[in-house]
Structures are given as C-alpha cells and as structure tokens.
Short mmCIF file of C-alpha atoms in Angstrom, two decimals:
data_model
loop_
_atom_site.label_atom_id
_atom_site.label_comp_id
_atom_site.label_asym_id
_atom_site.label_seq_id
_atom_site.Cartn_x
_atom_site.Cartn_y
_atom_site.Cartn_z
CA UNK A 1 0.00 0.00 0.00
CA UNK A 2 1.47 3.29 -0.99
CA UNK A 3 1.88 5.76 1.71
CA UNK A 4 0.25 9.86 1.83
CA UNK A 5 2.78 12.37 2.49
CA UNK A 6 0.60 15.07 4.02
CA UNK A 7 1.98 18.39 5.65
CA UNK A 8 -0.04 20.49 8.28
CA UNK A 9 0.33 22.97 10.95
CA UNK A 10 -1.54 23.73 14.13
CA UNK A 11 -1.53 26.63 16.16
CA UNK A 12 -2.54 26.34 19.94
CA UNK A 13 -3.71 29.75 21.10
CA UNK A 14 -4.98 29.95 24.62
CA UNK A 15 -4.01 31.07 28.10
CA UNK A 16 -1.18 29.38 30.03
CA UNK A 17 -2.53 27.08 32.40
CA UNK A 18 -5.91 24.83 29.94
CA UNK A 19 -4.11 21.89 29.11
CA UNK A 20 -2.85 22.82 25.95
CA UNK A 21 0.26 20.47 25.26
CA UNK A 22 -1.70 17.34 27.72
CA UNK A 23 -4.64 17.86 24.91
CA UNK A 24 -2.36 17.39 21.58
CA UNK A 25 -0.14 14.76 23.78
CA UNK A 26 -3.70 12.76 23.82
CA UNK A 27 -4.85 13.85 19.88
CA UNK A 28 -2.03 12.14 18.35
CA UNK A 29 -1.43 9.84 21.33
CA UNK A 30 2.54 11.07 21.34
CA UNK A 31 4.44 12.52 24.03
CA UNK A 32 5.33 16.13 22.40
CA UNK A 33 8.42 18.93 23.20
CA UNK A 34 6.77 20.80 26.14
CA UNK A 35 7.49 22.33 29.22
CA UNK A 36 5.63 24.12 31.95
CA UNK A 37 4.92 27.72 31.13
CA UNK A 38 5.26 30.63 33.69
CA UNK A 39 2.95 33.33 33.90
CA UNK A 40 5.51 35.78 34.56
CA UNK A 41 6.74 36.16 30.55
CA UNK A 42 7.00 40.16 29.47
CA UNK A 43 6.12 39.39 25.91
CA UNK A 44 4.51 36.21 24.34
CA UNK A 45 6.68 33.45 22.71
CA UNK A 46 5.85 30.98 19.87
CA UNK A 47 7.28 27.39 19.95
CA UNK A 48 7.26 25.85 16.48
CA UNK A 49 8.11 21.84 16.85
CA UNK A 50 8.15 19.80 13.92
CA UNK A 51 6.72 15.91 14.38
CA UNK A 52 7.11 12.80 11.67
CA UNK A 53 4.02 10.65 12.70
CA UNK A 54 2.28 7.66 10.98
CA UNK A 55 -1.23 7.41 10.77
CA UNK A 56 -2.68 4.46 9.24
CA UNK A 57 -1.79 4.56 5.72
CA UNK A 58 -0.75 8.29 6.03
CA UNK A 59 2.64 10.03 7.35
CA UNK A 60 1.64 13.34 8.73
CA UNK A 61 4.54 15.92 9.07
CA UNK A 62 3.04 17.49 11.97
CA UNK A 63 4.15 21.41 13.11
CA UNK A 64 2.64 22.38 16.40
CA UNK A 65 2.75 26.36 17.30
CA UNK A 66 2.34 26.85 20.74
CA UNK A 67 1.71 29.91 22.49
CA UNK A 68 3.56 30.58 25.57
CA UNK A 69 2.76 33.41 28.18
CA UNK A 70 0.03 34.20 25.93
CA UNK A 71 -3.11 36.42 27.83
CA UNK A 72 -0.03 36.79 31.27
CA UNK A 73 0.63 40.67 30.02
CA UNK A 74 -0.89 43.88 31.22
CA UNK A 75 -1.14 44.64 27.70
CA UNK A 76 -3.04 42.24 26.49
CA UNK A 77 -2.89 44.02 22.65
CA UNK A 78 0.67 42.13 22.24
CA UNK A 79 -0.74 39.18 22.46
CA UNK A 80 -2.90 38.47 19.64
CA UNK A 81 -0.12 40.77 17.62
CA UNK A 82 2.42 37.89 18.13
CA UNK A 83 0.05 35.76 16.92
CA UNK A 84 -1.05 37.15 13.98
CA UNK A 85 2.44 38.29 12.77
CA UNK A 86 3.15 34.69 12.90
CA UNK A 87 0.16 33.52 10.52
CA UNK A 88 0.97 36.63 8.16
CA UNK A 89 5.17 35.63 8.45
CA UNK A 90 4.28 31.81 7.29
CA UNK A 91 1.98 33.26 4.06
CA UNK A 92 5.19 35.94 3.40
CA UNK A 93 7.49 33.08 2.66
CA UNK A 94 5.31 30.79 0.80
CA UNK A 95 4.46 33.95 -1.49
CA UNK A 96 7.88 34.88 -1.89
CA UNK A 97 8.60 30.98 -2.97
CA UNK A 98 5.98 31.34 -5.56
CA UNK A 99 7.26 34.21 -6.87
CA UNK A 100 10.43 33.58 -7.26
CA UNK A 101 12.00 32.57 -11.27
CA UNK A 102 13.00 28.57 -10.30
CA UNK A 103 10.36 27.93 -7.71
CA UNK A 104 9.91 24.37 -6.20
CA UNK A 105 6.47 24.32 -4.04
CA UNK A 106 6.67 20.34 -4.26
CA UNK A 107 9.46 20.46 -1.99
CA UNK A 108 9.10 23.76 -0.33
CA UNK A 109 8.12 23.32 3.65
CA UNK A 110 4.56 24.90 3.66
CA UNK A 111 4.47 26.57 6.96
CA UNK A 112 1.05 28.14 6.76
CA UNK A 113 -0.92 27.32 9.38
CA UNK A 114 -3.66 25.60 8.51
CA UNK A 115 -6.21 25.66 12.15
CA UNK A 116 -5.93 27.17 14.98
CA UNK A 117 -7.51 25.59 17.90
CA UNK A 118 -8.14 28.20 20.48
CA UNK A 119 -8.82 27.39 23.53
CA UNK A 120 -11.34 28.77 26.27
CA UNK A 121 -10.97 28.92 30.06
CA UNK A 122 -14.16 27.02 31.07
CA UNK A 123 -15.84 30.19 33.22
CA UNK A 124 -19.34 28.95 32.53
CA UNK A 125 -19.41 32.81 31.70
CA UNK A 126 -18.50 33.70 28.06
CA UNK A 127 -15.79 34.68 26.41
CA UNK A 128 -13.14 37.16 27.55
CA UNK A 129 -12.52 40.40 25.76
CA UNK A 130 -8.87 39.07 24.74
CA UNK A 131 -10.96 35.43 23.01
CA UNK A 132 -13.12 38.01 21.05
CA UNK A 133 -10.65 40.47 19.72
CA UNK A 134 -8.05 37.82 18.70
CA UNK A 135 -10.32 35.12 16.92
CA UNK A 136 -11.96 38.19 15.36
CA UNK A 137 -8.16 39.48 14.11
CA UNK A 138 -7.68 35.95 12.94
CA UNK A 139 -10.81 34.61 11.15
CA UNK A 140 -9.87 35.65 7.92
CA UNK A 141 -6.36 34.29 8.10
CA UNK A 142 -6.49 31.29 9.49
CA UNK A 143 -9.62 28.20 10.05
CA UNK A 144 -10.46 28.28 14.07
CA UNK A 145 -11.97 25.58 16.41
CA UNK A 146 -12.83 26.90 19.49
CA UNK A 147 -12.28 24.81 22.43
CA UNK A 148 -13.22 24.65 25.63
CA UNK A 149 -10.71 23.38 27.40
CA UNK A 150 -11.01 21.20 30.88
CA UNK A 151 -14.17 20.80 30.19
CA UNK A 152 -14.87 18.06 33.27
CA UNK A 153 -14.40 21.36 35.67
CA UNK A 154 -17.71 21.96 34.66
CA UNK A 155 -21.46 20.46 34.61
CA UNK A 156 -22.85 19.33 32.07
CA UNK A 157 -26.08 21.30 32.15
CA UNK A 158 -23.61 24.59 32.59
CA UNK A 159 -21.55 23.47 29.89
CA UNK A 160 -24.50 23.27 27.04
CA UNK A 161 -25.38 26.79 28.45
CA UNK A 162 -22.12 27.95 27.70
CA UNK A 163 -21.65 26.67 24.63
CA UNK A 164 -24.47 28.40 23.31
CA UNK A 165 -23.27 31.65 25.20
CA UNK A 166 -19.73 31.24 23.37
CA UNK A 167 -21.59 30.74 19.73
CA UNK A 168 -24.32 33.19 20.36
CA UNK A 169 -21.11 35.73 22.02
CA UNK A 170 -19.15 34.75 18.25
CA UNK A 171 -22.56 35.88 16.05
CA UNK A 172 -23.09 39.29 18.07
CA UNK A 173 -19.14 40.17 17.19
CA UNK A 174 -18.97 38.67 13.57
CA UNK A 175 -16.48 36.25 14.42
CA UNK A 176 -16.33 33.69 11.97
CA UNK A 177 -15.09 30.24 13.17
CA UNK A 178 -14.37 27.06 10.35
CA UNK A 179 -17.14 25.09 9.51
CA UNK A 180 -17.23 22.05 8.44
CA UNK A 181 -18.08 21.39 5.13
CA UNK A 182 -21.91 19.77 4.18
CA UNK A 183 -21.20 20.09 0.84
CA UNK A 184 -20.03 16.53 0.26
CA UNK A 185 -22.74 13.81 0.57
CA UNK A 186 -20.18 10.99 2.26
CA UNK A 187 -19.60 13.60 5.13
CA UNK A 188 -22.44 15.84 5.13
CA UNK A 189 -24.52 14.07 7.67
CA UNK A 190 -21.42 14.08 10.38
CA UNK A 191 -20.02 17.08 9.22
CA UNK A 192 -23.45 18.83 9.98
CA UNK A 193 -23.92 17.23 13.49
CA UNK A 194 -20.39 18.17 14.75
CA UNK A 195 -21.22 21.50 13.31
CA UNK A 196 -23.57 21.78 16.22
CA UNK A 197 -21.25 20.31 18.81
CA UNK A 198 -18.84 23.62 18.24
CA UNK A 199 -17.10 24.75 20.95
CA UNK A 200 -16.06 21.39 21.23
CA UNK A 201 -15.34 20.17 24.88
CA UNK A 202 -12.48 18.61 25.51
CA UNK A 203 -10.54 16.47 28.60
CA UNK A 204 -7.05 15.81 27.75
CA UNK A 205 -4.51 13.16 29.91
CA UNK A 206 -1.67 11.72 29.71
CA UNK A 207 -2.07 8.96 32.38
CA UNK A 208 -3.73 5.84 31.69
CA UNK A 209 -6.41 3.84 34.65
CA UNK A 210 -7.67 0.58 34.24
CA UNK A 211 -11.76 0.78 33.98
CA UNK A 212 -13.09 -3.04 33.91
CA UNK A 213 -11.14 -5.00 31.43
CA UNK A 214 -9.18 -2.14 29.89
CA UNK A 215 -7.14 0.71 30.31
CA UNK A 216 -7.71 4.04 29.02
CA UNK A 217 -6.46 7.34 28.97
CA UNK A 218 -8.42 9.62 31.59
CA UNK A 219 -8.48 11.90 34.75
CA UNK A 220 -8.53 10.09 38.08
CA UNK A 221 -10.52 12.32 40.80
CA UNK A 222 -11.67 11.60 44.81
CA UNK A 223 -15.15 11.22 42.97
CA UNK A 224 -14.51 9.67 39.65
CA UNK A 225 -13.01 8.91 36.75
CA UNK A 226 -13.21 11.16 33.36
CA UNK A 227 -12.67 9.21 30.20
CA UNK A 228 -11.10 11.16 27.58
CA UNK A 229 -12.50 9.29 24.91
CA UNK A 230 -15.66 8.45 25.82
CA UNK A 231 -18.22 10.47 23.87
CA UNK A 232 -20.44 11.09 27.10
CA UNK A 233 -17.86 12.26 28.99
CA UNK A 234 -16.67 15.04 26.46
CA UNK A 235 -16.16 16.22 23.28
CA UNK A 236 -12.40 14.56 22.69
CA UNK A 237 -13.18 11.66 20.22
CA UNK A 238 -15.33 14.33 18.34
CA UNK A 239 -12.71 16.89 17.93
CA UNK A 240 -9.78 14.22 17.04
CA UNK A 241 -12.16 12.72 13.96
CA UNK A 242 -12.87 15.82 12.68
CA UNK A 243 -9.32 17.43 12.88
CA UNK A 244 -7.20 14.31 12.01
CA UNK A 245 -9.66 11.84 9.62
CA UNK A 246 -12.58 13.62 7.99
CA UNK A 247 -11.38 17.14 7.51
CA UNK A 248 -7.86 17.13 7.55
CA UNK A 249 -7.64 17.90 3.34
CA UNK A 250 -10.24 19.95 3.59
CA UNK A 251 -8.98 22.84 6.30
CA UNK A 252 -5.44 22.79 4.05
CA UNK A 253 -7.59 23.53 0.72
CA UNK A 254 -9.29 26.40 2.47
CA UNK A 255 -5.89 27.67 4.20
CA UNK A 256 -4.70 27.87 0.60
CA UNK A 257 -7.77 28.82 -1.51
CA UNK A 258 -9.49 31.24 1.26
CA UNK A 259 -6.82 32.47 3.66
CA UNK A 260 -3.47 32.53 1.65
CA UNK A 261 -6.09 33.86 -1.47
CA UNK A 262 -6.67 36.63 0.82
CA UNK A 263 -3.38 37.51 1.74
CA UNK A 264 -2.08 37.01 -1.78
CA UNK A 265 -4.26 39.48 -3.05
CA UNK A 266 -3.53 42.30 -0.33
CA UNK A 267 0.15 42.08 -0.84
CA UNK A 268 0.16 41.93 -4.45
CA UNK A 269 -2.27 45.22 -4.27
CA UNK A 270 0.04 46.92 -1.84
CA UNK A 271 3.26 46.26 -4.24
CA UNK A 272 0.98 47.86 -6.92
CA UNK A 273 -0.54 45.45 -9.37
CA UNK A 274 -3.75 44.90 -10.37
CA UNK A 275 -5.57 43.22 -13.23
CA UNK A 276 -7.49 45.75 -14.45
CA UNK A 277 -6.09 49.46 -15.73
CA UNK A 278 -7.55 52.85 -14.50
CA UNK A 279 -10.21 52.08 -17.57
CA UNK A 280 -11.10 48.69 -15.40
CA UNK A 281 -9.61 47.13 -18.70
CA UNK A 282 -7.53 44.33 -18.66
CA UNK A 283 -3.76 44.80 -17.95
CA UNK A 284 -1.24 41.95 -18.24
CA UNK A 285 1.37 41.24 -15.29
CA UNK A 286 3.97 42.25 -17.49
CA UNK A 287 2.66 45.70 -18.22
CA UNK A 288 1.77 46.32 -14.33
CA UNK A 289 5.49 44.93 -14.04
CA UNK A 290 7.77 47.87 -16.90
CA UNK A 291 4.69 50.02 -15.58
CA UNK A 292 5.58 49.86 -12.20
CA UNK A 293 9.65 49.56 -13.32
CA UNK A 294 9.49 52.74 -15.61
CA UNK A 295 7.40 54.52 -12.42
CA UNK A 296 10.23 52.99 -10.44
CA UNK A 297 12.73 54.48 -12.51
CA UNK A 298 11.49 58.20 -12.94
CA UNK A 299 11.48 58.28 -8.79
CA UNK A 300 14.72 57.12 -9.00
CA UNK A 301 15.77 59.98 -11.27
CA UNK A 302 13.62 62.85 -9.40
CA UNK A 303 15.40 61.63 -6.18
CA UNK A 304 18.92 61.77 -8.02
CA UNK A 305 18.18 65.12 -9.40
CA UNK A 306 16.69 66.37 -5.66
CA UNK A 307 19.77 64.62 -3.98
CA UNK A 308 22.04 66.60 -6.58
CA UNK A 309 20.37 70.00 -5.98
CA UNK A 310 20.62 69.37 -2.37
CA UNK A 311 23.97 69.07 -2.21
CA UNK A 312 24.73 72.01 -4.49
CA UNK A 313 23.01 74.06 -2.22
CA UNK A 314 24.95 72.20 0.65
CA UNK A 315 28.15 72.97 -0.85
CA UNK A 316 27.00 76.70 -1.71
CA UNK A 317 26.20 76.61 2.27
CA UNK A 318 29.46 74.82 3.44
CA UNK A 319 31.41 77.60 1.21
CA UNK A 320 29.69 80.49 2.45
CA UNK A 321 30.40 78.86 6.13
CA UNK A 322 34.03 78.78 5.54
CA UNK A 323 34.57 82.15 3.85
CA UNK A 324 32.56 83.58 7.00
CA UNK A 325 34.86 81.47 9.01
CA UNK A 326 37.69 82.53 6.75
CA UNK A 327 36.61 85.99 7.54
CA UNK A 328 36.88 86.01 10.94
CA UNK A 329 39.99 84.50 11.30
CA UNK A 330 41.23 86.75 9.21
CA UNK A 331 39.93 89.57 11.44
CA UNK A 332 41.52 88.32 14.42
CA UNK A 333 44.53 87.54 12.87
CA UNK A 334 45.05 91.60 11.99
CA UNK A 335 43.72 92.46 15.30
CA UNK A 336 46.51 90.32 16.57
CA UNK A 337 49.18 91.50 14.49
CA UNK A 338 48.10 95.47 15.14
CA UNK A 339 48.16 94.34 19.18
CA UNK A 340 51.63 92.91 19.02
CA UNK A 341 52.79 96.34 17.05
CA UNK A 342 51.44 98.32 19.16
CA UNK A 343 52.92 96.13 22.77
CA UNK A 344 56.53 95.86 20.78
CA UNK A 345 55.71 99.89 20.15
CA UNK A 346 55.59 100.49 23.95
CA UNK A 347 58.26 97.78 24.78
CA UNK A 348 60.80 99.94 22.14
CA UNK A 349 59.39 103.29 23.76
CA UNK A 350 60.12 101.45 27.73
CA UNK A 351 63.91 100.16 26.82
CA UNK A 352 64.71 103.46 25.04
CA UNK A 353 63.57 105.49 28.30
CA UNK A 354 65.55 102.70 30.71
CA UNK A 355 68.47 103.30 28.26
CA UNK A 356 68.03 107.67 28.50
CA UNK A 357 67.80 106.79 32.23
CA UNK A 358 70.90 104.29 32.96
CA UNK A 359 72.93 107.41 30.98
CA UNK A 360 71.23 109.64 32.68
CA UNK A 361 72.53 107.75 36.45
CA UNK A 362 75.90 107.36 34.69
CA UNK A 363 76.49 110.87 34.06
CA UNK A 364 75.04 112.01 37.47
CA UNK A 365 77.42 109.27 39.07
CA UNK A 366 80.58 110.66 37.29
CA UNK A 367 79.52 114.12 38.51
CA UNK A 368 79.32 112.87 42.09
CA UNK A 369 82.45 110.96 41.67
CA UNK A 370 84.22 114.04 40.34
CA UNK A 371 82.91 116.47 42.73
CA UNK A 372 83.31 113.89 45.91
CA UNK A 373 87.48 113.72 44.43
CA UNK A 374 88.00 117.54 44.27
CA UNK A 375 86.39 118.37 47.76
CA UNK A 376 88.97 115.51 48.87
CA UNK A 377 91.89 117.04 47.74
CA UNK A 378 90.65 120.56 48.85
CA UNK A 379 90.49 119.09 52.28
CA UNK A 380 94.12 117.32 52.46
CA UNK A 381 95.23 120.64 50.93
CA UNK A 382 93.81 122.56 53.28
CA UNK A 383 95.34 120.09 56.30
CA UNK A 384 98.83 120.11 54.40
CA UNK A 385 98.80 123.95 54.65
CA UNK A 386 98.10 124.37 58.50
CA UNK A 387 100.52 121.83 59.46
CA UNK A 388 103.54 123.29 57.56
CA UNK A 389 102.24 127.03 59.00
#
C-alpha cells in the first residue's frame, strides 16, 4: 500500500494554564516537546516543533505552534499581535517561494498554518474580551476551532449553556469560526452534526487507569473517573475525527484557496498590481510589471536630481560657512598683528627710556664721583697747609 505524504500545521492559542500540550499529547497519542509555562513572561513566545508521525496509511509531518505566556501581560494588545504576525510571516514566505524565477512548491516546507484551535478557560461565563478580539483578528487568516478546554471542571447542564453563550457571544461580534463542510454527501450528515457540537469540549490526559477490562487514557478524581474518549464524557473523540480523519484535506484547501487567497491578493495590491487598468480594462502582469519599473525608474531619477540640488546648495552653504569662518579668522589675525605692534611699540618706547635713564645715572654718578674727588683734595690741601704754617 502506498503511503500519503501530508503536511499540516496547528496553532494552539490559549491562556497558560488549559491543558494545551496534555490535549495534543492525547490527539495524536505522542508525548510532544513541552514544558511548563510561567505566567511571569514580558512578551509572548511561539514554539514551532516539527513531528514525523504515521497514521494508518498516512505520514503526517506534523508542526505544532504553541503559544507561551500568551493572555499573562498587562497589555493584552501584544498578544494576539504575536500571533497574527506569525500567521501573516508563514503566508510571506510561501508567497515569496511562488514568486520567485526557479520555484519548487513540491518540496518547499509549507508553513502556513492551517487551524488554529483556540482554547477557552471554562468560566461557565463567556468569552473574555482578549478570546473576542483575537479570533476576530484571525478569522480571515487562518480556520479556528474553538475549544473549551477542561471541560470536566464543569457540569454538564452549565456546559451546554455555555456553549451556546460562546456561539451566540461569536454571532453578536462577527467572528467567523471554520465550519465544516456539508457540501459533500459521504460527510455531510457528520459534518453537519459536529457543526452543532462547536465549541467542542475537551478532557485531555496523559495517564492511563484501568476501567473493567481495559485501560484508558483519563483523569482520576476523589469522585470519579473522566474518560477522555468516551463520547459522554466530552467532546475529545469528536474533535480528534474531525481534525485528524474527515477534515484534515479539507482545512489545508481552504488555508490555501481562502486564507493565503486573501493575503495574496492584499500584498500583491500593496506592491501595486492589479488586473485591471484605471479604464477597469484588462492589464497583463507584465505591463503592471515595466509600468511599475518605468514609475520605479522616474522616482529614481527625481530623487537623483533632488539629492544633486541638495547638495549644491549644501556645498553653496558649506562655502559660504568657511569664507565667513575665513573671515573672521582673518579679522583676528590683523587684530593680533596690530596688538603685538602696538605692545613691541611700547616695549621699544620702555627700553629706550631705561636706556636715557641708565645714561642719565651714569652721568650724574661721574659728577658725584668728580665732585666727591675735588672736595677731597681741597680738604688734604687745606690740612697740608696748616701743618707746615
């Protein structure tokens, strides 16, 4: 028997703390890459973990998104953000794969996520502001089951209220969730009766307890035990048909014809082509293309020609700055110069009047000298002359 190669991602979106990894542990009855989550994070982190699995004649390669820390923030606006960046990241790189001249989408990894299965803290009183704003931010990019998780912390007459709350809380916003398809008479009959079942209520466990002659996977409590897959104990069995068996092909063809559609379109709208002119008459891709190239082009040139202007004017600027600097310098230089003539003036003026003055002392001191001499030999004339008398 040949074997199905099929490729599909889920993304887990949900509060820390519902059971998240325990619930795809039991879907795909595998032990999967997880770890506690705190609810101290800042920001919210995405786990991608890719799984080979076999099921029946089909080997699923499995990516798992997990959300972790998502709903712990103040700011509850990053959340969702993280989230939808993701979806919008995984439809970037398989449109840049298609567009590219030697594409090879046989082999490519297709990342897009193709459900999201969101889950909902069982309250028993709707949804939280945070479920509504980020299934309504993601129903056109991505197919959602809501979930409600740990569903055997609530009754069962509680829970069929609020599952009705959740779906009529869904209809008053205009949050679309994925459907699954009636239009195909082999599944229209289930499809339409799990239809009704949404949000589906699940139990997930990773321990197994012995009930009469077998063992199953469920939830031992003081007062019971909850059997995952037993249909009258929760909605588990329903959920894992639908997602794995009966609709698996189905949510990938509507990830790619519907959501990535979508996204294609926007993004080829925002880089500015279109298949119809200004007349609404048919334009080819290449004439958008050496449309958009010769538009390209003539910006190019207009910023060249601005870019040139602007630095003629810059260098007109930078010149003017510099012969105004130039200016200046040249100001102080000759106030300089005419201060150091005018200090070497008065220096020359200062020595020539010490000079005048040291002549000046000389020529008194001679005179002293001279005059001091004469009045000597007056006086040893004058004691000569009485001593001979």
């Amino acid at each position: 028997m040949s074997q199905h190669k099929v490729n599909i991602t889920h993304f887990i979106a949900g509060e820390t703390g519902l059971g998240k990894s325990t619930l795809m542990d039991s879907l795909f009855n595998t032990n999967f890459e997880s770890s506690p989550s705190p609810h101290t994070l800042p920001t919210v982190k995405l786990k991608a973990h890719t799984y080979e699995l076999q099921e029946s004649n089909v080997r699923l390669k499995l990516t798992i998104v997990d959300t972790v820390g998502y709903g712990d923030q103040i700011n509850k606006e990053d959340s969702f953000k993280a989230v939808v960046d993701y979806i919008d990241a995984q439809f970037e790189n398989y449109l840049q794969e298609e567009l590219k001249i030697k594409r090879s989408l046989s082999a490519y990894h297709d990342s897009r996520v193709h459900v999201c299965l969101y889950f909902i803290c069982p309250t028993g009183h709707g949804l939280k502001s945070i479920d509504l704003v980020c299934m309504k931010k993601l129903d056109q990019k991505v197919n959602i089951i809501p979930i409600i998780a740990k569903a055997d912390t609530i009754s069962k007459t509680e829970l069929q209220k609020f599952k009705s709350k959740i779906v009529a809380e869904l209809q008053n916003n205009g949050v679309s969730v994925y459907q699954f398809p009636v239009d195909d008479e082999s599944v229209s009959e289930v499809n339409a009766s799990m239809n009704a079942h949404i949000p589906f209520a699940v139990v997930g466990s990773t321990d197994f307890v012995r009930v009469g002659n077998k063992t199953v996977r469920a939830r031992q409590y003081p007062w019971g035990t909850v059997q995952v897959e037993n249909e009258s104990h929760c909605d588990f069995v329903k959920l894992r048909e639908m997602l794995i068996r009966t609709n698996m092909e189905d949510m990938r063809e509507k990830t790619h014809c519907k959501h990535y559609e979508l996204y294609r379109k926007k993004r080829l709208e925002q880089m500015g082509f279109s298949d119809v002119d200004a007349d609404n008459k048919p334009v080819s891709f290449q004439q958008t293309f050496e449309t958009k190239r010769s538009n390209h082009l003539q910006e190019l040139q207009q910023k060249e020609d601005e870019m040139r202007q602007m630095f003629v004017v810059r260098v007109k600027e930078k010149e003017a700055e510099l012969k105004e600097a130039e200016k200046e310098l040249h100001a102080k230089f000759e106030k300089l110069k005419k201060d150091h003539t005018e200090e070497r003036k008065k220096i020359e003026e200062a020595r020539k009047k010490l000079e005048d003055e040291i002549v000046e002392f000389n020529r008194r001191k001679a005179q002293y000298q001279q005059m001091g001499q004469s009045h000597h030999t007056l006086t040893l004339g004058k004691r000569l002359h009485s001593k001979f008398l």
